[in-house]
Amino acid sequence: MGTVEPIRELKNVRKIERLLAKQSERDLLLFTLGINCGLRISDILALDVSDVKNKNYIQVIEKKTGKFKKFPINSKLKPMFEKFTKNRLDEEPLFLSKFGNRMERTAAYRIINFACKKIGIEGLIGTHTLRKTFGYHHYQKFKDVVILQKIFNHSSPFITLRYIGIEQDEIFQSYENFIL
């Protein structure tokens, strides 16, 4: 089994957003949160309404590492959270299943995988695609692997670049641009 890929093309991110906006407010928020914060799906699905309602920051103890993480809610997510949490109880899970329980990883996987396949994205897609998409585009925008390494709690810049697929992209690009 191979590793999942980020969504590299911004136009595909926008296509998925349009598709999910027609499908479900919940699904769009799940996707948007994932690609804008870099949290693992286990940490996203563990959020309650109280973690984002009327807040400027999200604070979590990461399930995998046990480390504390705090980051600001950006201007794209803020109004989405306001609308999505209006008239909801603080103690409710942020993302509910269609049965009213906390959404599980498999449901999140189906949402992400379906949306990517529907718009024609080939390759391995999974819940980690959201985190990798965040990392890939963060790196493309800022070219600061050290900050990204800290965000992801990776032990080295090399691991971060490999994780977000930059290493393979650069290898392919070097082949394409090398002509004797």
CSV table of N, CA and C in Angstrom, one decimal:
chain,number,residue,atom,x,y,z
A,1,MET,N,0.8,-1.2,0.0
A,1,MET,CA,0.0,0.0,0.0
A,1,MET,C,0.9,1.2,0.0
A,2,GLY,N,0.6,2.2,-0.9
A,2,GLY,CA,1.4,3.4,-1.0
A,2,GLY,C,0.9,4.5,-0.1
A,3,THR,N,1.6,5.6,-0.1
A,3,THR,CA,1.2,6.7,0.7
A,3,THR,C,0.2,7.6,0.0
A,4,VAL,N,-0.7,8.3,0.7
A,4,VAL,CA,-1.6,9.2,0.0
A,4,VAL,C,-0.9,10.4,-0.4
A,5,GLU,N,-1.6,11.1,-1.3
A,5,GLU,CA,-1.0,12.3,-2.0
A,5,GLU,C,-1.8,13.6,-1.5
A,6,PRO,N,-1.1,14.7,-1.6
A,6,PRO,CA,-1.8,16.0,-1.4
A,6,PRO,C,-2.5,16.3,-2.7
A,7,ILE,N,-3.5,17.2,-2.6
A,7,ILE,CA,-4.1,17.8,-3.8
A,7,ILE,C,-3.2,19.0,-4.2
A,8,ARG,N,-2.5,18.8,-5.2
A,8,ARG,CA,-1.5,19.8,-5.6
A,8,ARG,C,-2.0,21.0,-6.3
A,9,GLU,N,-3.0,20.8,-7.1
A,9,GLU,CA,-3.5,21.9,-8.0
A,9,GLU,C,-4.6,22.6,-7.2
A,10,LEU,N,-4.5,24.0,-7.1
A,10,LEU,CA,-5.4,24.8,-6.4
A,10,LEU,C,-6.8,24.8,-7.1
A,11,LYS,N,-6.8,24.6,-8.4
A,11,LYS,CA,-8.1,24.6,-9.2
A,11,LYS,C,-8.9,23.3,-8.7
A,12,ASN,N,-8.2,22.2,-8.4
A,12,ASN,CA,-8.9,21.1,-7.9
A,12,ASN,C,-9.4,21.3,-6.5
A,13,VAL,N,-8.7,22.0,-5.6
A,13,VAL,CA,-9.2,22.3,-4.3
A,13,VAL,C,-10.5,23.1,-4.5
A,14,ARG,N,-10.5,24.1,-5.4
A,14,ARG,CA,-11.7,24.9,-5.6
A,14,ARG,C,-12.9,24.1,-6.1
A,15,LYS,N,-12.6,23.1,-7.0
A,15,LYS,CA,-13.6,22.2,-7.6
A,15,LYS,C,-14.2,21.4,-6.4
A,16,ILE,N,-13.4,20.9,-5.6
A,16,ILE,CA,-13.9,20.1,-4.4
A,16,ILE,C,-14.8,21.0,-3.5
A,17,GLU,N,-14.3,22.2,-3.3
A,17,GLU,CA,-15.1,23.1,-2.4
A,17,GLU,C,-16.5,23.3,-3.0
A,18,ARG,N,-16.5,23.6,-4.3
A,18,ARG,CA,-17.8,23.8,-5.0
A,18,ARG,C,-18.7,22.5,-4.9
A,19,LEU,N,-18.1,21.4,-5.1
A,19,LEU,CA,-18.9,20.1,-5.1
A,19,LEU,C,-19.4,19.9,-3.7
A,20,LEU,N,-18.6,20.1,-2.7
A,20,LEU,CA,-19.0,19.8,-1.3
A,20,LEU,C,-20.0,20.9,-0.8
A,21,ALA,N,-19.9,22.1,-1.3
A,21,ALA,CA,-20.9,23.2,-0.9
A,21,ALA,C,-22.3,22.8,-1.4
A,22,LYS,N,-22.4,22.1,-2.5
A,22,LYS,CA,-23.7,21.6,-3.0
A,22,LYS,C,-24.2,20.4,-2.2
A,23,GLN,N,-23.2,19.6,-1.7
A,23,GLN,CA,-23.5,18.4,-1.0
A,23,GLN,C,-23.9,18.5,0.4
A,24,SER,N,-23.1,19.3,1.2
A,24,SER,CA,-23.3,19.4,2.6
A,24,SER,C,-22.4,20.4,3.2
A,25,GLU,N,-23.0,21.3,4.1
A,25,GLU,CA,-22.3,22.3,4.8
A,25,GLU,C,-21.2,21.6,5.7
A,26,ARG,N,-21.6,20.5,6.3
A,26,ARG,CA,-20.7,19.7,7.2
A,26,ARG,C,-19.5,19.2,6.4
A,27,ASP,N,-19.7,18.6,5.3
A,27,ASP,CA,-18.6,18.1,4.5
A,27,ASP,C,-17.7,19.1,4.0
A,28,LEU,N,-18.3,20.3,3.6
A,28,LEU,CA,-17.4,21.4,3.1
A,28,LEU,C,-16.6,21.9,4.3
A,29,LEU,N,-17.1,22.0,5.5
A,29,LEU,CA,-16.4,22.5,6.6
A,29,LEU,C,-15.3,21.5,7.0
A,30,LEU,N,-15.6,20.2,7.0
A,30,LEU,CA,-14.6,19.2,7.3
A,30,LEU,C,-13.4,19.3,6.3
A,31,PHE,N,-13.7,19.4,5.0
A,31,PHE,CA,-12.6,19.6,4.0
A,31,PHE,C,-11.8,20.9,4.2
A,32,THR,N,-12.5,22.0,4.4
A,32,THR,CA,-11.9,23.3,4.5
A,32,THR,C,-11.0,23.4,5.8
A,33,LEU,N,-11.6,22.8,6.9
A,33,LEU,CA,-10.8,22.8,8.1
A,33,LEU,C,-9.5,22.0,7.9
A,34,GLY,N,-9.6,20.8,7.3
A,34,GLY,CA,-8.5,20.0,7.1
A,34,GLY,C,-7.4,20.6,6.3
A,35,ILE,N,-7.8,21.3,5.2
A,35,ILE,CA,-6.7,21.9,4.3
A,35,ILE,C,-6.2,23.2,4.8
A,36,ASN,N,-6.8,23.7,5.9
A,36,ASN,CA,-6.4,25.0,6.4
A,36,ASN,C,-5.7,25.0,7.8
A,37,CYS,N,-5.6,23.8,8.4
A,37,CYS,CA,-5.0,23.7,9.7
A,37,CYS,C,-3.9,22.7,9.8
A,38,GLY,N,-3.9,21.7,9.0
A,38,GLY,CA,-2.9,20.7,9.1
A,38,GLY,C,-3.0,19.7,10.2
A,39,LEU,N,-4.2,19.6,10.9
A,39,LEU,CA,-4.4,18.6,11.9
A,39,LEU,C,-4.7,17.3,11.3
A,40,ARG,N,-4.4,16.2,12.0
A,40,ARG,CA,-4.7,14.9,11.6
A,40,ARG,C,-6.3,14.7,11.7
A,41,ILE,N,-6.8,13.8,10.9
A,41,ILE,CA,-8.3,13.6,11.0
A,41,ILE,C,-8.8,13.2,12.3
A,42,SER,N,-8.0,12.5,13.1
A,42,SER,CA,-8.4,12.0,14.4
A,42,SER,C,-8.6,13.3,15.3
A,43,ASP,N,-7.7,14.3,15.2
A,43,ASP,CA,-7.9,15.5,16.0
A,43,ASP,C,-9.0,16.4,15.5
A,44,ILE,N,-9.3,16.4,14.2
A,44,ILE,CA,-10.4,17.2,13.6
A,44,ILE,C,-11.7,16.6,14.1
A,45,LEU,N,-11.8,15.2,14.0
A,45,LEU,CA,-13.1,14.6,14.4
A,45,LEU,C,-13.3,14.6,15.9
A,46,ALA,N,-12.3,14.8,16.7
A,46,ALA,CA,-12.4,14.9,18.2
A,46,ALA,C,-12.9,16.3,18.6
A,47,LEU,N,-13.0,17.3,17.7
A,47,LEU,CA,-13.4,18.6,18.1
A,47,LEU,C,-14.9,18.6,18.5
A,48,ASP,N,-15.2,19.4,19.5
A,48,ASP,CA,-16.5,19.7,19.9
A,48,ASP,C,-16.9,21.1,19.5
A,49,VAL,N,-18.2,21.4,19.5
A,49,VAL,CA,-18.7,22.7,19.1
A,49,VAL,C,-18.0,23.8,20.0
A,50,SER,N,-17.8,23.5,21.2
A,50,SER,CA,-17.2,24.5,22.2
A,50,SER,C,-15.7,24.8,21.8
A,51,ASP,N,-15.1,23.9,21.0
A,51,ASP,CA,-13.7,24.1,20.7
A,51,ASP,C,-13.5,25.2,19.6
A,52,VAL,N,-14.6,25.5,18.9
A,52,VAL,CA,-14.5,26.5,17.8
A,52,VAL,C,-15.5,27.7,17.9
A,53,LYS,N,-16.6,27.4,18.6
A,53,LYS,CA,-17.7,28.4,18.7
A,53,LYS,C,-17.2,29.7,19.5
A,54,ASN,N,-17.4,30.8,18.8
A,54,ASN,CA,-16.9,32.1,19.4
A,54,ASN,C,-15.5,32.1,19.8
A,55,LYS,N,-14.6,31.4,19.1
A,55,LYS,CA,-13.2,31.3,19.5
A,55,LYS,C,-12.4,32.0,18.3
A,56,ASN,N,-11.2,32.4,18.7
A,56,ASN,CA,-10.2,32.9,17.7
A,56,ASN,C,-9.1,31.9,17.5
A,57,TYR,N,-9.0,30.9,18.4
A,57,TYR,CA,-8.0,29.9,18.3
A,57,TYR,C,-8.6,28.5,18.5
A,58,ILE,N,-7.9,27.5,17.9
A,58,ILE,CA,-8.2,26.1,18.2
A,58,ILE,C,-7.1,25.6,19.0
A,59,GLN,N,-7.4,24.9,20.1
A,59,GLN,CA,-6.4,24.3,21.0
A,59,GLN,C,-6.8,22.8,21.1
A,60,VAL,N,-5.8,22.0,20.9
A,60,VAL,CA,-6.0,20.6,21.0
A,60,VAL,C,-4.7,19.9,21.7
A,61,ILE,N,-4.9,18.8,22.2
A,61,ILE,CA,-3.8,17.9,22.6
A,61,ILE,C,-3.9,16.8,21.5
A,62,GLU,N,-2.8,16.8,20.7
A,62,GLU,CA,-2.8,15.9,19.6
A,62,GLU,C,-2.9,14.4,20.1
A,63,LYS,N,-3.8,13.7,19.5
A,63,LYS,CA,-4.0,12.3,19.9
A,63,LYS,C,-2.7,11.4,19.7
A,64,LYS,N,-2.1,11.6,18.5
A,64,LYS,CA,-0.9,10.8,18.2
A,64,LYS,C,0.3,11.1,19.0
A,65,THR,N,0.6,12.4,19.2
A,65,THR,CA,1.8,12.8,19.9
A,65,THR,C,1.6,13.2,21.3
A,66,GLY,N,0.4,13.5,21.7
A,66,GLY,CA,0.1,14.0,23.1
A,66,GLY,C,0.6,15.4,23.3
A,67,LYS,N,1.0,16.1,22.2
A,67,LYS,CA,1.5,17.5,22.3
A,67,LYS,C,0.4,18.5,22.2
A,68,PHE,N,0.5,19.6,22.9
A,68,PHE,CA,-0.4,20.7,22.9
A,68,PHE,C,-0.2,21.5,21.6
A,69,LYS,N,-1.3,21.8,20.9
A,69,LYS,CA,-1.2,22.6,19.7
A,69,LYS,C,-2.3,23.7,19.8
A,70,LYS,N,-1.9,25.0,19.5
A,70,LYS,CA,-2.8,26.1,19.5
A,70,LYS,C,-2.5,26.9,18.2
A,71,PHE,N,-3.5,27.2,17.4
A,71,PHE,CA,-3.4,28.0,16.2
A,71,PHE,C,-4.6,28.8,16.0
A,72,PRO,N,-4.4,30.0,15.3
A,72,PRO,CA,-5.5,30.9,15.1
A,72,PRO,C,-6.5,30.3,14.0
A,73,ILE,N,-7.8,30.6,14.2
A,73,ILE,CA,-8.8,30.3,13.2
A,73,ILE,C,-8.7,31.4,12.1
A,74,ASN,N,-8.5,31.0,10.9
A,74,ASN,CA,-8.3,32.0,9.8
A,74,ASN,C,-9.6,32.6,9.3
A,75,SER,N,-9.5,33.6,8.5
A,75,SER,CA,-10.6,34.4,8.1
A,75,SER,C,-11.6,33.6,7.2
A,76,LYS,N,-11.1,32.5,6.6
A,76,LYS,CA,-12.0,31.6,5.8
A,76,LYS,C,-12.9,30.7,6.7
A,77,LEU,N,-12.2,30.2,7.8
A,77,LEU,CA,-12.9,29.3,8.7
A,77,LEU,C,-13.9,30.0,9.6
A,78,LYS,N,-13.5,31.2,10.1
A,78,LYS,CA,-14.2,31.9,11.1
A,78,LYS,C,-15.7,32.0,10.8
A,79,PRO,N,-16.1,32.5,9.6
A,79,PRO,CA,-17.6,32.6,9.3
A,79,PRO,C,-18.2,31.3,9.1
A,80,MET,N,-17.5,30.3,8.6
A,80,MET,CA,-18.0,29.0,8.5
A,80,MET,C,-18.3,28.3,9.8
A,81,PHE,N,-17.4,28.5,10.8
A,81,PHE,CA,-17.7,28.0,12.1
A,81,PHE,C,-18.9,28.7,12.8
A,82,GLU,N,-19.0,30.1,12.6
A,82,GLU,CA,-20.1,30.8,13.1
A,82,GLU,C,-21.4,30.3,12.6
A,83,LYS,N,-21.5,30.1,11.3
A,83,LYS,CA,-22.8,29.6,10.7
A,83,LYS,C,-23.0,28.1,11.2
A,84,PHE,N,-22.0,27.3,11.2
A,84,PHE,CA,-22.2,25.9,11.4
A,84,PHE,C,-22.5,25.6,12.9
A,85,THR,N,-22.0,26.4,13.8
A,85,THR,CA,-22.3,26.2,15.2
A,85,THR,C,-23.4,27.0,15.8
A,86,LYS,N,-24.0,27.8,15.0
A,86,LYS,CA,-25.2,28.6,15.5
A,86,LYS,C,-26.3,27.6,15.9
A,87,ASN,N,-26.8,27.9,17.1
A,87,ASN,CA,-27.9,27.1,17.7
A,87,ASN,C,-27.5,25.6,18.0
A,88,ARG,N,-26.2,25.4,18.2
A,88,ARG,CA,-25.8,24.0,18.5
A,88,ARG,C,-25.2,24.1,19.9
A,89,LEU,N,-25.4,23.0,20.6
A,89,LEU,CA,-24.9,22.9,22.0
A,89,LEU,C,-23.4,22.7,22.1
A,90,ASP,N,-22.8,23.4,23.0
A,90,ASP,CA,-21.3,23.4,23.2
A,90,ASP,C,-20.7,22.0,23.3
A,91,GLU,N,-21.4,21.1,24.0
A,91,GLU,CA,-20.9,19.8,24.2
A,91,GLU,C,-21.0,18.8,23.1
A,92,GLU,N,-21.7,19.2,22.0
A,92,GLU,CA,-21.9,18.4,20.9
A,92,GLU,C,-20.6,18.2,20.1
A,93,PRO,N,-20.4,17.0,19.5
A,93,PRO,CA,-19.3,16.9,18.6
A,93,PRO,C,-19.5,17.9,17.4
A,94,LEU,N,-18.4,18.5,16.9
A,94,LEU,CA,-18.5,19.4,15.8
A,94,LEU,C,-19.0,18.7,14.6
A,95,PHE,N,-18.5,17.5,14.3
A,95,PHE,CA,-18.9,16.8,13.1
A,95,PHE,C,-19.7,15.6,13.5
A,96,LEU,N,-21.0,15.6,13.2
A,96,LEU,CA,-21.9,14.5,13.5
A,96,LEU,C,-22.1,13.6,12.3
A,97,SER,N,-22.3,12.4,12.6
A,97,SER,CA,-22.7,11.4,11.5
A,97,SER,C,-24.2,11.6,11.2
A,98,LYS,N,-24.6,11.0,10.2
A,98,LYS,CA,-26.0,11.1,9.8
A,98,LYS,C,-26.9,10.5,10.9
A,99,PHE,N,-26.3,9.7,11.8
A,99,PHE,CA,-27.1,9.1,12.9
A,99,PHE,C,-27.0,9.9,14.2
A,100,GLY,N,-26.3,11.1,14.1
A,100,GLY,CA,-26.3,12.0,15.3
A,100,GLY,C,-25.1,11.7,16.3
A,101,ASN,N,-24.3,10.8,15.9
A,101,ASN,CA,-23.1,10.5,16.7
A,101,ASN,C,-21.9,11.2,16.1
A,102,ARG,N,-20.8,11.2,16.9
A,102,ARG,CA,-19.5,11.8,16.4
A,102,ARG,C,-19.1,11.0,15.1
A,103,MET,N,-18.8,11.8,14.1
A,103,MET,CA,-18.4,11.2,12.8
A,103,MET,C,-17.1,10.4,13.0
A,104,GLU,N,-17.1,9.3,12.3
A,104,GLU,CA,-15.9,8.4,12.4
A,104,GLU,C,-15.0,8.6,11.2
A,105,ARG,N,-13.8,8.1,11.3
A,105,ARG,CA,-12.8,8.2,10.3
A,105,ARG,C,-13.2,7.7,9.0
A,106,THR,N,-13.9,6.6,9.0
A,106,THR,CA,-14.3,5.9,7.7
A,106,THR,C,-15.3,6.8,7.0
A,107,ALA,N,-16.2,7.5,7.7
A,107,ALA,CA,-17.1,8.5,7.0
A,107,ALA,C,-16.3,9.6,6.4
A,108,ALA,N,-15.4,10.1,7.1
A,108,ALA,CA,-14.6,11.2,6.6
A,108,ALA,C,-13.8,10.8,5.4
A,109,TYR,N,-13.3,9.6,5.4
A,109,TYR,CA,-12.6,9.0,4.3
A,109,TYR,C,-13.5,9.0,3.1
A,110,ARG,N,-14.7,8.5,3.2
A,110,ARG,CA,-15.6,8.4,2.1
A,110,ARG,C,-15.9,9.7,1.5
A,111,ILE,N,-16.1,10.7,2.4
A,111,ILE,CA,-16.4,12.1,1.9
A,111,ILE,C,-15.2,12.6,1.0
A,112,ILE,N,-14.0,12.5,1.5
A,112,ILE,CA,-12.9,13.0,0.9
A,112,ILE,C,-12.6,12.2,-0.4
A,113,ASN,N,-12.6,10.9,-0.3
A,113,ASN,CA,-12.3,10.1,-1.5
A,113,ASN,C,-13.3,10.3,-2.6
A,114,PHE,N,-14.6,10.3,-2.2
A,114,PHE,CA,-15.7,10.5,-3.2
A,114,PHE,C,-15.5,11.9,-3.9
A,115,ALA,N,-15.2,12.9,-3.2
A,115,ALA,CA,-15.1,14.3,-3.8
A,115,ALA,C,-13.9,14.3,-4.7
A,116,CYS,N,-12.8,13.7,-4.3
A,116,CYS,CA,-11.6,13.7,-5.2
A,116,CYS,C,-11.8,12.9,-6.5
A,117,LYS,N,-12.4,11.7,-6.3
A,117,LYS,CA,-12.7,10.9,-7.5
A,117,LYS,C,-13.7,11.6,-8.4
A,118,LYS,N,-14.7,12.2,-7.8
A,118,LYS,CA,-15.8,12.8,-8.6
A,118,LYS,C,-15.2,13.9,-9.5
A,119,ILE,N,-14.2,14.7,-9.1
A,119,ILE,CA,-13.6,15.7,-9.9
A,119,ILE,C,-12.4,15.2,-10.8
A,120,GLY,N,-12.2,13.9,-10.7
A,120,GLY,CA,-11.2,13.3,-11.6
A,120,GLY,C,-9.7,13.3,-11.0
A,121,ILE,N,-9.5,13.4,-9.7
A,121,ILE,CA,-8.2,13.3,-9.2
A,121,ILE,C,-7.8,11.8,-9.1
A,122,GLU,N,-6.7,11.5,-9.8
A,122,GLU,CA,-6.2,10.1,-9.8
A,122,GLU,C,-5.2,10.0,-8.6
A,123,GLY,N,-4.9,8.8,-8.3
A,123,GLY,CA,-3.9,8.6,-7.2
A,123,GLY,C,-4.5,8.2,-5.9
A,124,LEU,N,-3.6,8.0,-4.9
A,124,LEU,CA,-4.1,7.6,-3.6
A,124,LEU,C,-4.6,8.8,-2.8
A,125,ILE,N,-5.8,8.7,-2.4
A,125,ILE,CA,-6.5,9.7,-1.6
A,125,ILE,C,-7.0,9.1,-0.3
A,126,GLY,N,-6.9,9.8,0.8
A,126,GLY,CA,-7.3,9.4,2.0
A,126,GLY,C,-7.5,10.6,3.0
A,127,THR,N,-7.8,10.3,4.2
A,127,THR,CA,-8.0,11.4,5.2
A,127,THR,C,-6.8,12.2,5.3
A,128,HIS,N,-5.6,11.6,5.2
A,128,HIS,CA,-4.3,12.3,5.4
A,128,HIS,C,-4.1,13.2,4.2
A,129,THR,N,-4.8,13.1,3.1
A,129,THR,CA,-4.7,14.0,2.0
A,129,THR,C,-5.0,15.4,2.4
A,130,LEU,N,-5.9,15.6,3.4
A,130,LEU,CA,-6.2,17.0,3.8
A,130,LEU,C,-4.9,17.6,4.5
A,131,ARG,N,-4.3,16.9,5.4
A,131,ARG,CA,-3.1,17.4,6.1
A,131,ARG,C,-2.0,17.6,5.1
A,132,LYS,N,-1.8,16.7,4.2
A,132,LYS,CA,-0.7,16.8,3.2
A,132,LYS,C,-1.0,18.0,2.3
A,133,THR,N,-2.3,18.2,1.9
A,133,THR,CA,-2.6,19.4,1.1
A,133,THR,C,-2.3,20.7,1.8
A,134,PHE,N,-2.6,20.7,3.1
A,134,PHE,CA,-2.2,21.9,3.9
A,134,PHE,C,-0.7,22.1,3.8
A,135,GLY,N,0.0,21.1,4.0
A,135,GLY,CA,1.5,21.2,4.0
A,135,GLY,C,2.1,21.6,2.7
A,136,TYR,N,1.5,20.9,1.6
A,136,TYR,CA,2.0,21.2,0.3
A,136,TYR,C,1.8,22.7,-0.1
A,137,HIS,N,0.6,23.2,0.1
A,137,HIS,CA,0.3,24.6,-0.3
A,137,HIS,C,1.0,25.6,0.7
A,138,HIS,N,1.1,25.2,2.0
A,138,HIS,CA,1.8,26.1,2.9
A,138,HIS,C,3.3,26.3,2.4
A,139,TYR,N,3.9,25.1,2.0
A,139,TYR,CA,5.3,25.2,1.6
A,139,TYR,C,5.4,26.0,0.2
A,140,GLN,N,4.4,25.8,-0.7
A,140,GLN,CA,4.5,26.5,-1.9
A,140,GLN,C,4.3,28.0,-1.7
A,141,LYS,N,3.5,28.4,-0.7
A,141,LYS,CA,3.3,29.8,-0.5
A,141,LYS,C,4.5,30.5,0.3
A,142,PHE,N,5.0,29.8,1.3
A,142,PHE,CA,6.0,30.4,2.1
A,142,PHE,C,7.4,29.9,2.0
A,143,LYS,N,7.6,28.8,1.4
A,143,LYS,CA,8.9,28.1,1.2
A,143,LYS,C,9.7,28.0,2.5
A,144,ASP,N,9.0,27.8,3.6
A,144,ASP,CA,9.6,27.8,4.9
A,144,ASP,C,9.4,26.4,5.5
A,145,VAL,N,10.3,25.5,5.2
A,145,VAL,CA,10.2,24.1,5.6
A,145,VAL,C,10.3,24.0,7.1
A,146,VAL,N,11.1,24.9,7.8
A,146,VAL,CA,11.3,24.8,9.2
A,146,VAL,C,10.0,25.1,10.0
A,147,ILE,N,9.2,26.1,9.5
A,147,ILE,CA,8.0,26.4,10.2
A,147,ILE,C,7.0,25.2,10.0
A,148,LEU,N,7.0,24.7,8.8
A,148,LEU,CA,6.1,23.6,8.5
A,148,LEU,C,6.5,22.3,9.3
A,149,GLN,N,7.8,22.1,9.5
A,149,GLN,CA,8.3,21.0,10.3
A,149,GLN,C,7.8,21.2,11.7
A,150,LYS,N,7.8,22.4,12.2
A,150,LYS,CA,7.3,22.7,13.6
A,150,LYS,C,5.8,22.4,13.7
A,151,ILE,N,5.1,22.9,12.7
A,151,ILE,CA,3.6,22.7,12.7
A,151,ILE,C,3.3,21.2,12.7
A,152,PHE,N,4.0,20.4,11.9
A,152,PHE,CA,3.7,19.0,11.9
A,152,PHE,C,4.4,18.2,13.0
A,153,ASN,N,5.3,18.8,13.8
A,153,ASN,CA,6.1,18.1,14.8
A,153,ASN,C,6.9,17.0,14.2
A,154,HIS,N,7.5,17.3,13.0
A,154,HIS,CA,8.5,16.4,12.4
A,154,HIS,C,9.9,16.6,13.0
A,155,SER,N,10.7,15.6,12.9
A,155,SER,CA,12.0,15.6,13.5
A,155,SER,C,13.1,16.3,12.6
A,156,SER,N,12.7,16.4,11.3
A,156,SER,CA,13.7,17.1,10.4
A,156,SER,C,13.0,17.7,9.2
A,157,PRO,N,13.6,18.7,8.5
A,157,PRO,CA,13.0,19.3,7.3
A,157,PRO,C,12.9,18.2,6.2
A,158,PHE,N,13.8,17.3,6.1
A,158,PHE,CA,13.8,16.3,5.1
A,158,PHE,C,12.5,15.5,5.2
A,159,ILE,N,12.2,15.1,6.4
A,159,ILE,CA,11.0,14.3,6.6
A,159,ILE,C,9.7,15.1,6.2
A,160,THR,N,9.7,16.4,6.5
A,160,THR,CA,8.6,17.2,6.1
A,160,THR,C,8.4,17.3,4.6
A,161,LEU,N,9.5,17.6,3.9
A,161,LEU,CA,9.5,17.7,2.5
A,161,LEU,C,9.0,16.4,1.8
A,162,ARG,N,9.5,15.3,2.3
A,162,ARG,CA,9.1,14.0,1.8
A,162,ARG,C,7.7,13.7,2.1
A,163,TYR,N,7.2,14.1,3.3
A,163,TYR,CA,5.9,13.9,3.7
A,163,TYR,C,4.9,14.6,2.8
A,164,ILE,N,5.2,15.8,2.4
A,164,ILE,CA,4.2,16.6,1.6
A,164,ILE,C,4.4,16.4,0.1
A,165,GLY,N,5.4,15.5,-0.3
A,165,GLY,CA,5.5,15.1,-1.7
A,165,GLY,C,6.4,16.0,-2.5
A,166,ILE,N,7.1,16.9,-1.8
A,166,ILE,CA,8.0,17.9,-2.5
A,166,ILE,C,9.2,17.2,-3.1
A,167,GLU,N,9.8,16.3,-2.4
A,167,GLU,CA,11.0,15.6,-2.9
A,167,GLU,C,10.7,14.9,-4.2
A,168,GLN,N,9.6,14.2,-4.4
A,168,GLN,CA,9.3,13.5,-5.6
A,168,GLN,C,9.0,14.6,-6.7
A,169,ASP,N,8.3,15.6,-6.4
A,169,ASP,CA,8.0,16.7,-7.4
A,169,ASP,C,9.3,17.3,-7.9
A,170,GLU,N,10.2,17.5,-7.0
A,170,GLU,CA,11.5,18.1,-7.4
A,170,GLU,C,12.3,17.2,-8.3
A,171,ILE,N,12.3,15.9,-8.0
A,171,ILE,CA,13.0,14.9,-8.8
A,171,ILE,C,12.4,14.9,-10.2
A,172,PHE,N,11.0,14.8,-10.3
A,172,PHE,CA,10.4,14.8,-11.6
A,172,PHE,C,10.7,16.1,-12.4
A,173,GLN,N,10.7,17.2,-11.7
A,173,GLN,CA,11.0,18.5,-12.3
A,173,GLN,C,12.4,18.5,-12.9
A,174,SER,N,13.3,18.0,-12.1
A,174,SER,CA,14.7,18.0,-12.5
A,174,SER,C,14.9,17.2,-13.8
A,175,TYR,N,14.2,16.0,-13.9
A,175,TYR,CA,14.2,15.2,-15.1
A,175,TYR,C,13.6,16.0,-16.3
A,176,GLU,N,12.5,16.6,-16.0
A,176,GLU,CA,11.8,17.3,-17.1
A,176,GLU,C,12.6,18.5,-17.6
A,177,ASN,N,13.4,19.1,-16.8
A,177,ASN,CA,14.2,20.3,-17.1
A,177,ASN,C,15.6,20.0,-17.5
A,178,PHE,N,16.0,18.7,-17.5
A,178,PHE,CA,17.4,18.3,-17.8
A,178,PHE,C,17.4,17.7,-19.2
A,179,ILE,N,17.9,18.5,-20.2
A,179,ILE,CA,18.0,18.0,-21.6
A,179,ILE,C,19.4,18.2,-22.0
A,180,LEU,N,20.1,17.2,-22.5
A,180,LEU,CA,21.4,17.3,-23.0
A,180,LEU,C,21.4,17.3,-24.5
